JSON list of C-alpha atoms in Angstrom, two decimals:
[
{"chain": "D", "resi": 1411, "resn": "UNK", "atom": "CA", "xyz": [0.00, 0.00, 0.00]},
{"chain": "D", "resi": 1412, "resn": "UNK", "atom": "CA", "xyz": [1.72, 3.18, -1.13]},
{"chain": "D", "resi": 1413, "resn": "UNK", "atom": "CA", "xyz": [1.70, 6.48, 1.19]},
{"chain": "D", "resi": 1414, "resn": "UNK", "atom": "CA", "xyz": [-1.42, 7.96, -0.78]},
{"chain": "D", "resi": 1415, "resn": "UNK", "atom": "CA", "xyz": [-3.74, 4.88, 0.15]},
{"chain": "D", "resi": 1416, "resn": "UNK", "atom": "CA", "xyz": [-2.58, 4.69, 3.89]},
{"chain": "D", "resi": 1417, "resn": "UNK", "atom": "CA", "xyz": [-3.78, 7.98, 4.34]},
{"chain": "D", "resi": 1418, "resn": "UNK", "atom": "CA", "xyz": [-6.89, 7.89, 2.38]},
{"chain": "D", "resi": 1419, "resn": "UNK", "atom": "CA", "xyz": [-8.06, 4.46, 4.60]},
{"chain": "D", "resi": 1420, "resn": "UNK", "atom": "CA", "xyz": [-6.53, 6.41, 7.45]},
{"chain": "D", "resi": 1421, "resn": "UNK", "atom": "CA", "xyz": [-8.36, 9.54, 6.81]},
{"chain": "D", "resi": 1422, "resn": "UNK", "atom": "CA", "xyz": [-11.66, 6.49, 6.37]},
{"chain": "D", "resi": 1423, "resn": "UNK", "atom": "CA", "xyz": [-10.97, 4.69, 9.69]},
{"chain": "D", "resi": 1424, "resn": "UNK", "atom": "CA", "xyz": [-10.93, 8.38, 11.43]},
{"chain": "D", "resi": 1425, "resn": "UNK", "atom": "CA", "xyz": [-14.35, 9.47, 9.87]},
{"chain": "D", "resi": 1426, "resn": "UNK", "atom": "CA", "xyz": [-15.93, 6.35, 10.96]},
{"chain": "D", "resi": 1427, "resn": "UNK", "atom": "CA", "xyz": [-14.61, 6.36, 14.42]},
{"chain": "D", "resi": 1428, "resn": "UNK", "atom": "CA", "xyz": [-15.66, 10.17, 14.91]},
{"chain": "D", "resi": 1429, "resn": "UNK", "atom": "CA", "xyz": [-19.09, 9.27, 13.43]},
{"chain": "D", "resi": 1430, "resn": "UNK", "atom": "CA", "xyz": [-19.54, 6.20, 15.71]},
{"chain": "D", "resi": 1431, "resn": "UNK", "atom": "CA", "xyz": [-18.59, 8.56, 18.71]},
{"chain": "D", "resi": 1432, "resn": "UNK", "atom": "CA", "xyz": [-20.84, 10.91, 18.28]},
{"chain": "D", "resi": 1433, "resn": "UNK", "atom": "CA", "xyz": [-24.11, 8.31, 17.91]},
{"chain": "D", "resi": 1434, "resn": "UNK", "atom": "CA", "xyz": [-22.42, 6.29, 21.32]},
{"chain": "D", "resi": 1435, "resn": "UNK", "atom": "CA", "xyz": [-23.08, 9.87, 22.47]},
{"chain": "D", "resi": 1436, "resn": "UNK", "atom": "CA", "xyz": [-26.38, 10.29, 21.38]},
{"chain": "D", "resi": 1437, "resn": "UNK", "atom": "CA", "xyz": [-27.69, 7.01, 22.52]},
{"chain": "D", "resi": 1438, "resn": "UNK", "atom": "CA", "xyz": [-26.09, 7.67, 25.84]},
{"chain": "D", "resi": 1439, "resn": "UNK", "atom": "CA", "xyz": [-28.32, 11.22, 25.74]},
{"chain": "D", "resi": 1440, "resn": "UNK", "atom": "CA", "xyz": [-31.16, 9.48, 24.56]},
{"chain": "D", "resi": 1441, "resn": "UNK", "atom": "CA", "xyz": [-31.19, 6.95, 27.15]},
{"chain": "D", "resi": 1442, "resn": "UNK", "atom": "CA", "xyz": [-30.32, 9.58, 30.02]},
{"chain": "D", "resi": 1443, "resn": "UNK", "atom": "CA", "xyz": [-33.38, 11.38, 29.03]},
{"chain": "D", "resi": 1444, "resn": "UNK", "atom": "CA", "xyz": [-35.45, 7.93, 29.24]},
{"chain": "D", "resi": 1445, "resn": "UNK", "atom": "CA", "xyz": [-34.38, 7.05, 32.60]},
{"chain": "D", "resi": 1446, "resn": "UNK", "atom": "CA", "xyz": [-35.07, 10.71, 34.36]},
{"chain": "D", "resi": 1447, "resn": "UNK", "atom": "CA", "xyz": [-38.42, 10.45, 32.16]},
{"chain": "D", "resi": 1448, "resn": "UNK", "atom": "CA", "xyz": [-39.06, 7.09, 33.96]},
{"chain": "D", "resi": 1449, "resn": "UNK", "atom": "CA", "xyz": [-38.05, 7.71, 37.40]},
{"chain": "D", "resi": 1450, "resn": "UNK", "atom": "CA", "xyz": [-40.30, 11.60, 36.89]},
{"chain": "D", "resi": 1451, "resn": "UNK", "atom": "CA", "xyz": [-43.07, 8.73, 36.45]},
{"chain": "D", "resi": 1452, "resn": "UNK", "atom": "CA", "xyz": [-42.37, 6.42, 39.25]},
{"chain": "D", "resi": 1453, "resn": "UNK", "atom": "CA", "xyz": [-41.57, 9.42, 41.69]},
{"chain": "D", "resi": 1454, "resn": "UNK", "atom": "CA", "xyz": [-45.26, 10.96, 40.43]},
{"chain": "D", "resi": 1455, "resn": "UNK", "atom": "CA", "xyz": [-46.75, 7.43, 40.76]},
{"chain": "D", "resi": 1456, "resn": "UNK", "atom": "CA", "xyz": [-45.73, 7.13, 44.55]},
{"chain": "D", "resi": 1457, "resn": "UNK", "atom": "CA", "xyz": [-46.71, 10.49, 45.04]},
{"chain": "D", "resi": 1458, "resn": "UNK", "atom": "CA", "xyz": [-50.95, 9.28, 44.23]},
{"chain": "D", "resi": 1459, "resn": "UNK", "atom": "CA", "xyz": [-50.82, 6.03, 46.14]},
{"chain": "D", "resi": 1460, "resn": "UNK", "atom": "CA", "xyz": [-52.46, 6.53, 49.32]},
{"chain": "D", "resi": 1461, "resn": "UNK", "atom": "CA", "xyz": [-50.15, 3.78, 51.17]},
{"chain": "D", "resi": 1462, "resn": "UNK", "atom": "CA", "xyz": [-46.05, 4.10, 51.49]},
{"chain": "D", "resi": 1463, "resn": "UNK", "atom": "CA", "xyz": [-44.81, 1.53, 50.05]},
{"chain": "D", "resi": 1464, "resn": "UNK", "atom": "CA", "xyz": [-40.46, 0.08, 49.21]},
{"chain": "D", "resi": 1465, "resn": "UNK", "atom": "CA", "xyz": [-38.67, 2.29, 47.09]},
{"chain": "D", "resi": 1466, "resn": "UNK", "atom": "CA", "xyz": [-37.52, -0.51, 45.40]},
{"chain": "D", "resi": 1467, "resn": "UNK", "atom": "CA", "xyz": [-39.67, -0.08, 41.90]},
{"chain": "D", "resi": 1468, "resn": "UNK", "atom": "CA", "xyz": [-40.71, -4.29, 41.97]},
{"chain": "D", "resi": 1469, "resn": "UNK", "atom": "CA", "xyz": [-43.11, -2.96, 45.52]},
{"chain": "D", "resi": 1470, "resn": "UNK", "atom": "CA", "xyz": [-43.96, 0.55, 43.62]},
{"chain": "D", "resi": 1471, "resn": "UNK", "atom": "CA", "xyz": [-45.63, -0.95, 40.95]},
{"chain": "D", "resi": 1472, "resn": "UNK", "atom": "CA", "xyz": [-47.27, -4.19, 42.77]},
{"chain": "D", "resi": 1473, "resn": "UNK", "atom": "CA", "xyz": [-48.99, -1.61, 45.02]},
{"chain": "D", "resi": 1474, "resn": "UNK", "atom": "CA", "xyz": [-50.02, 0.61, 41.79]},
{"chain": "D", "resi": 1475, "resn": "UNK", "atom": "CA", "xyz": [-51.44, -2.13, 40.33]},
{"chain": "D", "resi": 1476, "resn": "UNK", "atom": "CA", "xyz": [-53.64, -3.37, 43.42]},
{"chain": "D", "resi": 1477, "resn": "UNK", "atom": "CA", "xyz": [-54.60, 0.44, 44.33]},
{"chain": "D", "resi": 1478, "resn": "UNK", "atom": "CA", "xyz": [-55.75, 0.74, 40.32]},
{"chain": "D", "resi": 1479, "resn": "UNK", "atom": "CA", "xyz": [-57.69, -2.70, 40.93]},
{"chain": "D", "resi": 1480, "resn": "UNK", "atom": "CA", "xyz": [-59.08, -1.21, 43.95]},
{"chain": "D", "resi": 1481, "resn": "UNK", "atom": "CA", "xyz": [-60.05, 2.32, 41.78]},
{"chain": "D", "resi": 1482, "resn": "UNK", "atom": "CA", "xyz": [-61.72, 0.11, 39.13]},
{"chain": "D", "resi": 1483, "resn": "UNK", "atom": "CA", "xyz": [-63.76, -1.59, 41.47]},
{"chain": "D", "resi": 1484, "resn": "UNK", "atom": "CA", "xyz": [-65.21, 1.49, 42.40]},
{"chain": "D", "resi": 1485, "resn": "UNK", "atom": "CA", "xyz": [-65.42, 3.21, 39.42]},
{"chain": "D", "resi": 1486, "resn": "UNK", "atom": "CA", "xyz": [-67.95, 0.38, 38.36]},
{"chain": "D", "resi": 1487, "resn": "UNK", "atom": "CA", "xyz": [-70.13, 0.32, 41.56]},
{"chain": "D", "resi": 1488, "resn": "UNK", "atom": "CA", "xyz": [-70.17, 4.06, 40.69]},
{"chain": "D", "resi": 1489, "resn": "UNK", "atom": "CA", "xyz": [-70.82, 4.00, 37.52]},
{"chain": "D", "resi": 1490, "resn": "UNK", "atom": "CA", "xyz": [-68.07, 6.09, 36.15]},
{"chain": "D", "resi": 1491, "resn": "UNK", "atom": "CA", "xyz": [-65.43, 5.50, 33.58]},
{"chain": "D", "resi": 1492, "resn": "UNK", "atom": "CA", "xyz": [-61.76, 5.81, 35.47]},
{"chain": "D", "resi": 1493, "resn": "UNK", "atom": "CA", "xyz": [-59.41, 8.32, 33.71]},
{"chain": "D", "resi": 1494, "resn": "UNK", "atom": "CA", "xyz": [-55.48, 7.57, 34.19]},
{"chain": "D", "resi": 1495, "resn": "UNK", "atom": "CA", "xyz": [-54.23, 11.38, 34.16]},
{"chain": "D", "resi": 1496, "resn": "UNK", "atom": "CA", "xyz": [-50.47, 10.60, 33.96]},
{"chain": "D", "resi": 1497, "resn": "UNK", "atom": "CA", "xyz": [-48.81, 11.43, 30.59]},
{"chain": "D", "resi": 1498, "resn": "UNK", "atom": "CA", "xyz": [-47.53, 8.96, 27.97]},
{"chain": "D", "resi": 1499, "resn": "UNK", "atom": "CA", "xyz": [-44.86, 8.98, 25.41]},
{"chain": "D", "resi": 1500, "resn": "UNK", "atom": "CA", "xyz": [-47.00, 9.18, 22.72]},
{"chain": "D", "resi": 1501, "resn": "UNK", "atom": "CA", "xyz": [-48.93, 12.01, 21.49]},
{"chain": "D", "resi": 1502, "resn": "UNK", "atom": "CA", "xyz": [-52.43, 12.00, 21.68]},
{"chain": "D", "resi": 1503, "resn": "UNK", "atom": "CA", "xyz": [-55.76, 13.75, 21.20]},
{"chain": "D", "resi": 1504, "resn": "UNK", "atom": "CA", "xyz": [-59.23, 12.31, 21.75]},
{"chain": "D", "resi": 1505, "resn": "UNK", "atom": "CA", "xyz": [-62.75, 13.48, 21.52]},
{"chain": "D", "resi": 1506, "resn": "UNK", "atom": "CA", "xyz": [-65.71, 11.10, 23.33]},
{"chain": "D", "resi": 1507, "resn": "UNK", "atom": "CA", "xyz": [-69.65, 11.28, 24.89]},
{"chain": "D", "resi": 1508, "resn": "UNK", "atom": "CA", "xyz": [-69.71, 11.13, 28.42]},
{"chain": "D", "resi": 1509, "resn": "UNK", "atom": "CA", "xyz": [-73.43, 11.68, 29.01]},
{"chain": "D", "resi": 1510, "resn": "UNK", "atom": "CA", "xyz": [-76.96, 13.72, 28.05]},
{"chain": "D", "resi": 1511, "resn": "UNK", "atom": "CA", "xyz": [-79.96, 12.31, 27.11]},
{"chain": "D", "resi": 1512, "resn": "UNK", "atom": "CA", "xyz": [-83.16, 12.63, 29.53]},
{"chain": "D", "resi": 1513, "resn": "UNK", "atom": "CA", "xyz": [-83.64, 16.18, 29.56]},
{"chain": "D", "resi": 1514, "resn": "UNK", "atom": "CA", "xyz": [-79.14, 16.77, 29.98]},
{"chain": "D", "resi": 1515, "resn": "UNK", "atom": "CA", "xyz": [-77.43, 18.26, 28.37]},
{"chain": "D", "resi": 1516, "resn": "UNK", "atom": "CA", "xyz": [-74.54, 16.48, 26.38]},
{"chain": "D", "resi": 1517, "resn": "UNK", "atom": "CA", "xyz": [-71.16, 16.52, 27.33]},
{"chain": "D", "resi": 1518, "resn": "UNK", "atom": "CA", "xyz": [-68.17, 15.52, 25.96]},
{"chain": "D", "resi": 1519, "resn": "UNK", "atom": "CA", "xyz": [-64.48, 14.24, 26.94]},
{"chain": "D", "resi": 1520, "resn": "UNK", "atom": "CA", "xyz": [-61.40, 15.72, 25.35]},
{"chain": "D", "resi": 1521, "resn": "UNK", "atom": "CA", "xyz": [-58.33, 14.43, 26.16]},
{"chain": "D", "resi": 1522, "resn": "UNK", "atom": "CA", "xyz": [-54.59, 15.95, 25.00]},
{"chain": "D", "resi": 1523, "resn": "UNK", "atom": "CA", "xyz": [-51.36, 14.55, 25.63]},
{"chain": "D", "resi": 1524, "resn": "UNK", "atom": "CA", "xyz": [-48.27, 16.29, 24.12]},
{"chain": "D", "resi": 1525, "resn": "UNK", "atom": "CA", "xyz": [-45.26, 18.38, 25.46]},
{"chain": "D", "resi": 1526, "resn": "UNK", "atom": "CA", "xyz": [-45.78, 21.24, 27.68]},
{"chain": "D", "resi": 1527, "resn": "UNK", "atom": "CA", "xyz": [-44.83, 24.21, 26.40]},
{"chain": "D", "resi": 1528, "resn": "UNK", "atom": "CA", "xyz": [-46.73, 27.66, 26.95]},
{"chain": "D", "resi": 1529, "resn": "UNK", "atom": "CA", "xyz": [-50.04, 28.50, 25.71]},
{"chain": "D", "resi": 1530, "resn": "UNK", "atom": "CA", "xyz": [-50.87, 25.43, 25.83]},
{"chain": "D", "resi": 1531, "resn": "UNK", "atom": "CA", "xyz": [-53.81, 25.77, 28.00]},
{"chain": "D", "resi": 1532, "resn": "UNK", "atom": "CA", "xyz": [-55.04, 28.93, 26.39]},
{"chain": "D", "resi": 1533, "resn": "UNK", "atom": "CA", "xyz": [-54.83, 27.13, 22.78]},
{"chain": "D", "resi": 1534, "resn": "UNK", "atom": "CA", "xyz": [-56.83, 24.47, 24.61]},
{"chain": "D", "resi": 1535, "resn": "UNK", "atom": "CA", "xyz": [-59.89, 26.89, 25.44]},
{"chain": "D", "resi": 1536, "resn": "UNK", "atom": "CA", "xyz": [-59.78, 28.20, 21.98]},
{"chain": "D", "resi": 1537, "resn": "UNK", "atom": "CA", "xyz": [-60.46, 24.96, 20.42]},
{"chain": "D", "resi": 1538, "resn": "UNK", "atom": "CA", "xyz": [-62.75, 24.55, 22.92]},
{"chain": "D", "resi": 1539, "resn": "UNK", "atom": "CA", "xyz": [-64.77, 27.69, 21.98]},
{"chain": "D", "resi": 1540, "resn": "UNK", "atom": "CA", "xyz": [-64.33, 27.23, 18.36]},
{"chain": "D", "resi": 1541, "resn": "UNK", "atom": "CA", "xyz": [-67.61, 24.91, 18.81]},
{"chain": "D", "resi": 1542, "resn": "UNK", "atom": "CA", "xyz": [-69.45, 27.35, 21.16]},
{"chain": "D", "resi": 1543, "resn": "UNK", "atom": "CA", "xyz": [-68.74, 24.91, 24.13]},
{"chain": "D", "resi": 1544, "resn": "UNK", "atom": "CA", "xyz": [-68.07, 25.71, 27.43]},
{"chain": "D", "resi": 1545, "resn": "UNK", "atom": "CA", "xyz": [-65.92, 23.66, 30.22]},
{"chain": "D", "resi": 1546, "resn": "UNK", "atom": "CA", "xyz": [-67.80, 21.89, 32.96]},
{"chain": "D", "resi": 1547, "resn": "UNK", "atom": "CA", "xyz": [-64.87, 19.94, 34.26]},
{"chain": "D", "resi": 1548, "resn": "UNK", "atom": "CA", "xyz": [-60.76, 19.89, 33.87]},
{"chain": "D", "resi": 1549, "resn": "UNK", "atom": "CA", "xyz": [-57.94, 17.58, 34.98]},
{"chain": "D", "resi": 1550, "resn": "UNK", "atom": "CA", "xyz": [-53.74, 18.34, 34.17]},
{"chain": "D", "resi": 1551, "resn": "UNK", "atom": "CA", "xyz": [-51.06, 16.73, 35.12]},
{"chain": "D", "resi": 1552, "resn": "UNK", "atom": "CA", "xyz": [-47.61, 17.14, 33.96]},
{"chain": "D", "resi": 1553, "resn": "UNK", "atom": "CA", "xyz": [-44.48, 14.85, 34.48]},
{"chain": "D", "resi": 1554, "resn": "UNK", "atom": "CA", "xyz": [-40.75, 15.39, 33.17]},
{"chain": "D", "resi": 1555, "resn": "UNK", "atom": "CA", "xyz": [-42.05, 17.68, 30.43]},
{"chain": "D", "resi": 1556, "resn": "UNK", "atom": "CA", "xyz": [-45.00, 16.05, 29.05]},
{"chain": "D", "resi": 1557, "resn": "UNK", "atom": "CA", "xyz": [-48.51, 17.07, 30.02]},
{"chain": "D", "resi": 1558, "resn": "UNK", "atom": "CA", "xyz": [-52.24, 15.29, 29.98]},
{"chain": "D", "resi": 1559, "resn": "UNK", "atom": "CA", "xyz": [-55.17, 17.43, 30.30]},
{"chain": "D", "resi": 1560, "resn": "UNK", "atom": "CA", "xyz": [-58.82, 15.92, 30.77]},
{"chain": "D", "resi": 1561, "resn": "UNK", "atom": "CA", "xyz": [-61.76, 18.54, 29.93]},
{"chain": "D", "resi": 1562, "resn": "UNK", "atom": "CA", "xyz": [-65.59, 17.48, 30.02]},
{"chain": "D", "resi": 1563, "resn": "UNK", "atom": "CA", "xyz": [-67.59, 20.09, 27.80]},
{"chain": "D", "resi": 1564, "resn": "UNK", "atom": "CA", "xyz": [-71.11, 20.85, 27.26]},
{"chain": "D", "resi": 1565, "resn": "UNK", "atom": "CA", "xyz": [-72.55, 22.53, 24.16]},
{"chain": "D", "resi": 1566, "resn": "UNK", "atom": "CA", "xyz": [-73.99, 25.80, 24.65]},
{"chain": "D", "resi": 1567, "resn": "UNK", "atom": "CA", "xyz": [-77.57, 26.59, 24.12]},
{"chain": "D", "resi": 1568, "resn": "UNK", "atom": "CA", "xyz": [-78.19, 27.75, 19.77]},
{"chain": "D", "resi": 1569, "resn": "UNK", "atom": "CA", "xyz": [-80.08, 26.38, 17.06]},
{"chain": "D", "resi": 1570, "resn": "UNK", "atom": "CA", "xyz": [-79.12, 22.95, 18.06]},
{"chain": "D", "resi": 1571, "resn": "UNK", "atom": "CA", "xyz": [-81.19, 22.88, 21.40]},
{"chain": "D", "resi": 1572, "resn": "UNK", "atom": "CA", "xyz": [-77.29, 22.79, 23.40]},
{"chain": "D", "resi": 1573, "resn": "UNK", "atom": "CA", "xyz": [-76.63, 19.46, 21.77]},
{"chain": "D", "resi": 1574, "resn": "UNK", "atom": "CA", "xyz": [-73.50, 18.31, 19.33]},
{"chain": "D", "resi": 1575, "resn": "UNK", "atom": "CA", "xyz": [-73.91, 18.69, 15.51]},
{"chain": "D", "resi": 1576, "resn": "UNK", "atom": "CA", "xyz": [-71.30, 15.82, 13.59]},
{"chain": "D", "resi": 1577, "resn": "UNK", "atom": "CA", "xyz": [-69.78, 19.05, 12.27]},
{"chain": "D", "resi": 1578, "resn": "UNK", "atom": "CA", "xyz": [-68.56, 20.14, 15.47]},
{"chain": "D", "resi": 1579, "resn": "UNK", "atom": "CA", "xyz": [-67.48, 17.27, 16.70]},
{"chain": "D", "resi": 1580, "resn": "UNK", "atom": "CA", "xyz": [-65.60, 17.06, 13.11]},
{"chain": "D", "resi": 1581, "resn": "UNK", "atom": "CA", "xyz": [-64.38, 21.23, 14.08]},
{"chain": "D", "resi": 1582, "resn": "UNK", "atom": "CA", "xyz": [-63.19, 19.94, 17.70]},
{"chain": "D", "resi": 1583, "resn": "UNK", "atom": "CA", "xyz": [-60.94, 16.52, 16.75]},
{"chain": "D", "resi": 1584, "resn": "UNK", "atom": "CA", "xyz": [-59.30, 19.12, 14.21]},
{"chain": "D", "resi": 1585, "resn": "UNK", "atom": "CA", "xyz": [-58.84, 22.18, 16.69]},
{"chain": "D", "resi": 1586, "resn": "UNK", "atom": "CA", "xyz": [-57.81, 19.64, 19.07]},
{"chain": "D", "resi": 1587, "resn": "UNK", "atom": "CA", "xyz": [-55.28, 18.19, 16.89]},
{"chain": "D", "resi": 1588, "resn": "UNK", "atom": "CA", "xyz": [-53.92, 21.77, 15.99]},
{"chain": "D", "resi": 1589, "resn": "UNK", "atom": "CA", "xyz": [-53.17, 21.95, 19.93]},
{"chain": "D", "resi": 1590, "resn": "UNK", "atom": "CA", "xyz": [-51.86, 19.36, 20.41]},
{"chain": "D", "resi": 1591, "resn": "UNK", "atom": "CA", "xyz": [-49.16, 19.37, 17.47]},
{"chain": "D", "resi": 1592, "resn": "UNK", "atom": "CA", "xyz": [-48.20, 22.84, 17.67]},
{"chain": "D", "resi": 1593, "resn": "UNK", "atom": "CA", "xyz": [-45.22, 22.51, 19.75]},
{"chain": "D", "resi": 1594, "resn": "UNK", "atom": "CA", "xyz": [-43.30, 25.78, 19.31]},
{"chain": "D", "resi": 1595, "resn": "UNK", "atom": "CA", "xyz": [-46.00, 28.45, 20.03]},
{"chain": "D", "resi": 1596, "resn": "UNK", "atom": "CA", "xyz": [-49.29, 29.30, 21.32]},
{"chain": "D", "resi": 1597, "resn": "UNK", "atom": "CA", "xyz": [-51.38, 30.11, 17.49]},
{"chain": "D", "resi": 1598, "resn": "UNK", "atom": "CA", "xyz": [-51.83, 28.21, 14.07]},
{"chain": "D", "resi": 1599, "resn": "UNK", "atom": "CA", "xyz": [-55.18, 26.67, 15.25]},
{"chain": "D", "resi": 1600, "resn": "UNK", "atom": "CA", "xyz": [-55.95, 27.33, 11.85]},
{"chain": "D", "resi": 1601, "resn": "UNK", "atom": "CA", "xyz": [-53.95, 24.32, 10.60]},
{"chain": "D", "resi": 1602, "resn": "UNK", "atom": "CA", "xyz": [-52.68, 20.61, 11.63]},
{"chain": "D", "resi": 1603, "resn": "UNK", "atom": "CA", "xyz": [-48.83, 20.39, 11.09]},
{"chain": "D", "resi": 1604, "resn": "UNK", "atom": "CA", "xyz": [-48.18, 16.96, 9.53]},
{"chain": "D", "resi": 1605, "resn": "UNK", "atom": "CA", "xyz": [-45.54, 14.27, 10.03]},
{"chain": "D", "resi": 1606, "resn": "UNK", "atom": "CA", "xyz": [-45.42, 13.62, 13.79]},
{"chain": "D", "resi": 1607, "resn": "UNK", "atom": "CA", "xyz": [-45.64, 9.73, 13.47]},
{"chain": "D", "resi": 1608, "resn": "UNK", "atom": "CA", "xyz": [-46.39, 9.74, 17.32]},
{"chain": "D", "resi": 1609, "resn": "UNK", "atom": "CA", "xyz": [-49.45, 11.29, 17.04]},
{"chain": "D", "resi": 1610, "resn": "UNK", "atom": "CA", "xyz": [-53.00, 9.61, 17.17]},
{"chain": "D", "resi": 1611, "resn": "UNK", "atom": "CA", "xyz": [-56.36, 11.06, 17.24]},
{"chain": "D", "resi": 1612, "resn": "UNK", "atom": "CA", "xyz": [-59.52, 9.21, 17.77]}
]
C-alpha cells in the first residue's frame, strides 16, 4: 500500500470512528433522558398512592397495580369511567360522549397529551370555543415535560337545542389536533402540522 492509500483508509478509519462517537453519544443522551423520564413517572406514581410503600420499583408498581384494581372496582359500583391522568410517550388527542340524554345536556371528553410548552392551556380553550362549548370539568397533570389534560364540555344553548352537531365534533378533533401538534407556540389553530408519526387522534 503506497503512502497515498494509507492515508486515504486512514483519513476512512478516522471518519468512521468520529461518526460512531458521536451516535455512542447520542444514545447515551437518549437513554439519560429515558431514565429521568421514567423515574419523573415512578416518583409521580408514589406520590398518588395513598399507602407508602419500598422504594424498590418491583413494591412501587405491585402496590399501583392493586390500588388501580381497587379504583376500578369502584369506578364500576359508581358507575363512572376511570381516567389515568399521567402522561404517555405518545402524542395523543381524543374526543368522546360522556353523558346527556333525559332532559341533559350532552357533554363531551377531550383528552390531550403532548409536550408542555406555553399557551398550551389557552390554545386548549380556543379549540374549545371554536364549537361554542363551554368547560364543565378539567384535569392536568404534567411529568418530566410532558402534560395530559382531561376537559368534560357541554354545548352551549343555539339552534341545536345545546346538543352536538357531527360538524362540530368534526371542528373539535381538528382544533384539538392543531393543539396538540403545535409545539413551538401558542397560534396556528388554523392548521394541523403533519408528520409527527407519534401522534394519534380518535
Amino acid at each position: 500500500m503506497d503512502a497515498f492509500s494509507a492515508k486515504r483508509y486512514g483519513c476512512r478509519d478516522s471518519a468512521l470512528t468520529s461518526s460512531s462517537s458521536a451516535a455512542s453519544k447520542s444514545h447515551k443522551e437518549s437513554e439519560r433522558r429515558r431514565r429521568h423520564r421514567i423515574n419523573a413517572h415512578l416518583s409521580t406514581l408514589r406520590s398518588l398512592l395513598p399507602k407508602r410503600v419500598k422504594p424498590d420499583k418491583a413494591s412501587l408498581l405491585a402496590e399501583a397495580v392493586d390500588h388501580l384494581r381497587q379504583l376500578k372496582k369502584q369506578a364500576g359500583l359508581n358507575g363512572a369511567e376511570p381516567w389515568c391522568l399521567i402522561p404517555g410517550e405518545s402524542d395523543e388527542a381524543t374526543v368522546s360522549c360522556c353523558g346527556g340524554g333525559d332532559g341533559k345536556k350532552k357533554m363531551m371528553r377531550l383528552s390531550v397529551c403532548c409536550d408542555d410548552r406555553p399557551g398550551l392551556n389557552g390554545d386548549l380553550s380556543q379549540a374549545i370555543r371554536s364549537v361554542r362549548a363551554r368547560a364543565v370539568r378539567a384535569e392536568m397533570v404534567t411529568v418530566g415535560g410532558r402534560t395530559k389534560s382531561v376537559v368534560t364540555v357541554e354545548a352551549e344553548a343555539g339552534d341545536n337545542g345545546g346538543g352536538w352537531e357531527e360538524e362540530d365534533v368534526r371542528i373539535l378533533r381538528r382544533a384539538l389536533t392543531a393543539v396538540m401538534m403545535n409545539r413551538d407556540s401558542g397560534s396556528g389553530l388554523g392548521h394541523v402540522v403533519r408528520g409527527n408519526k407519534r401522534a394519534r387522534v380518535s
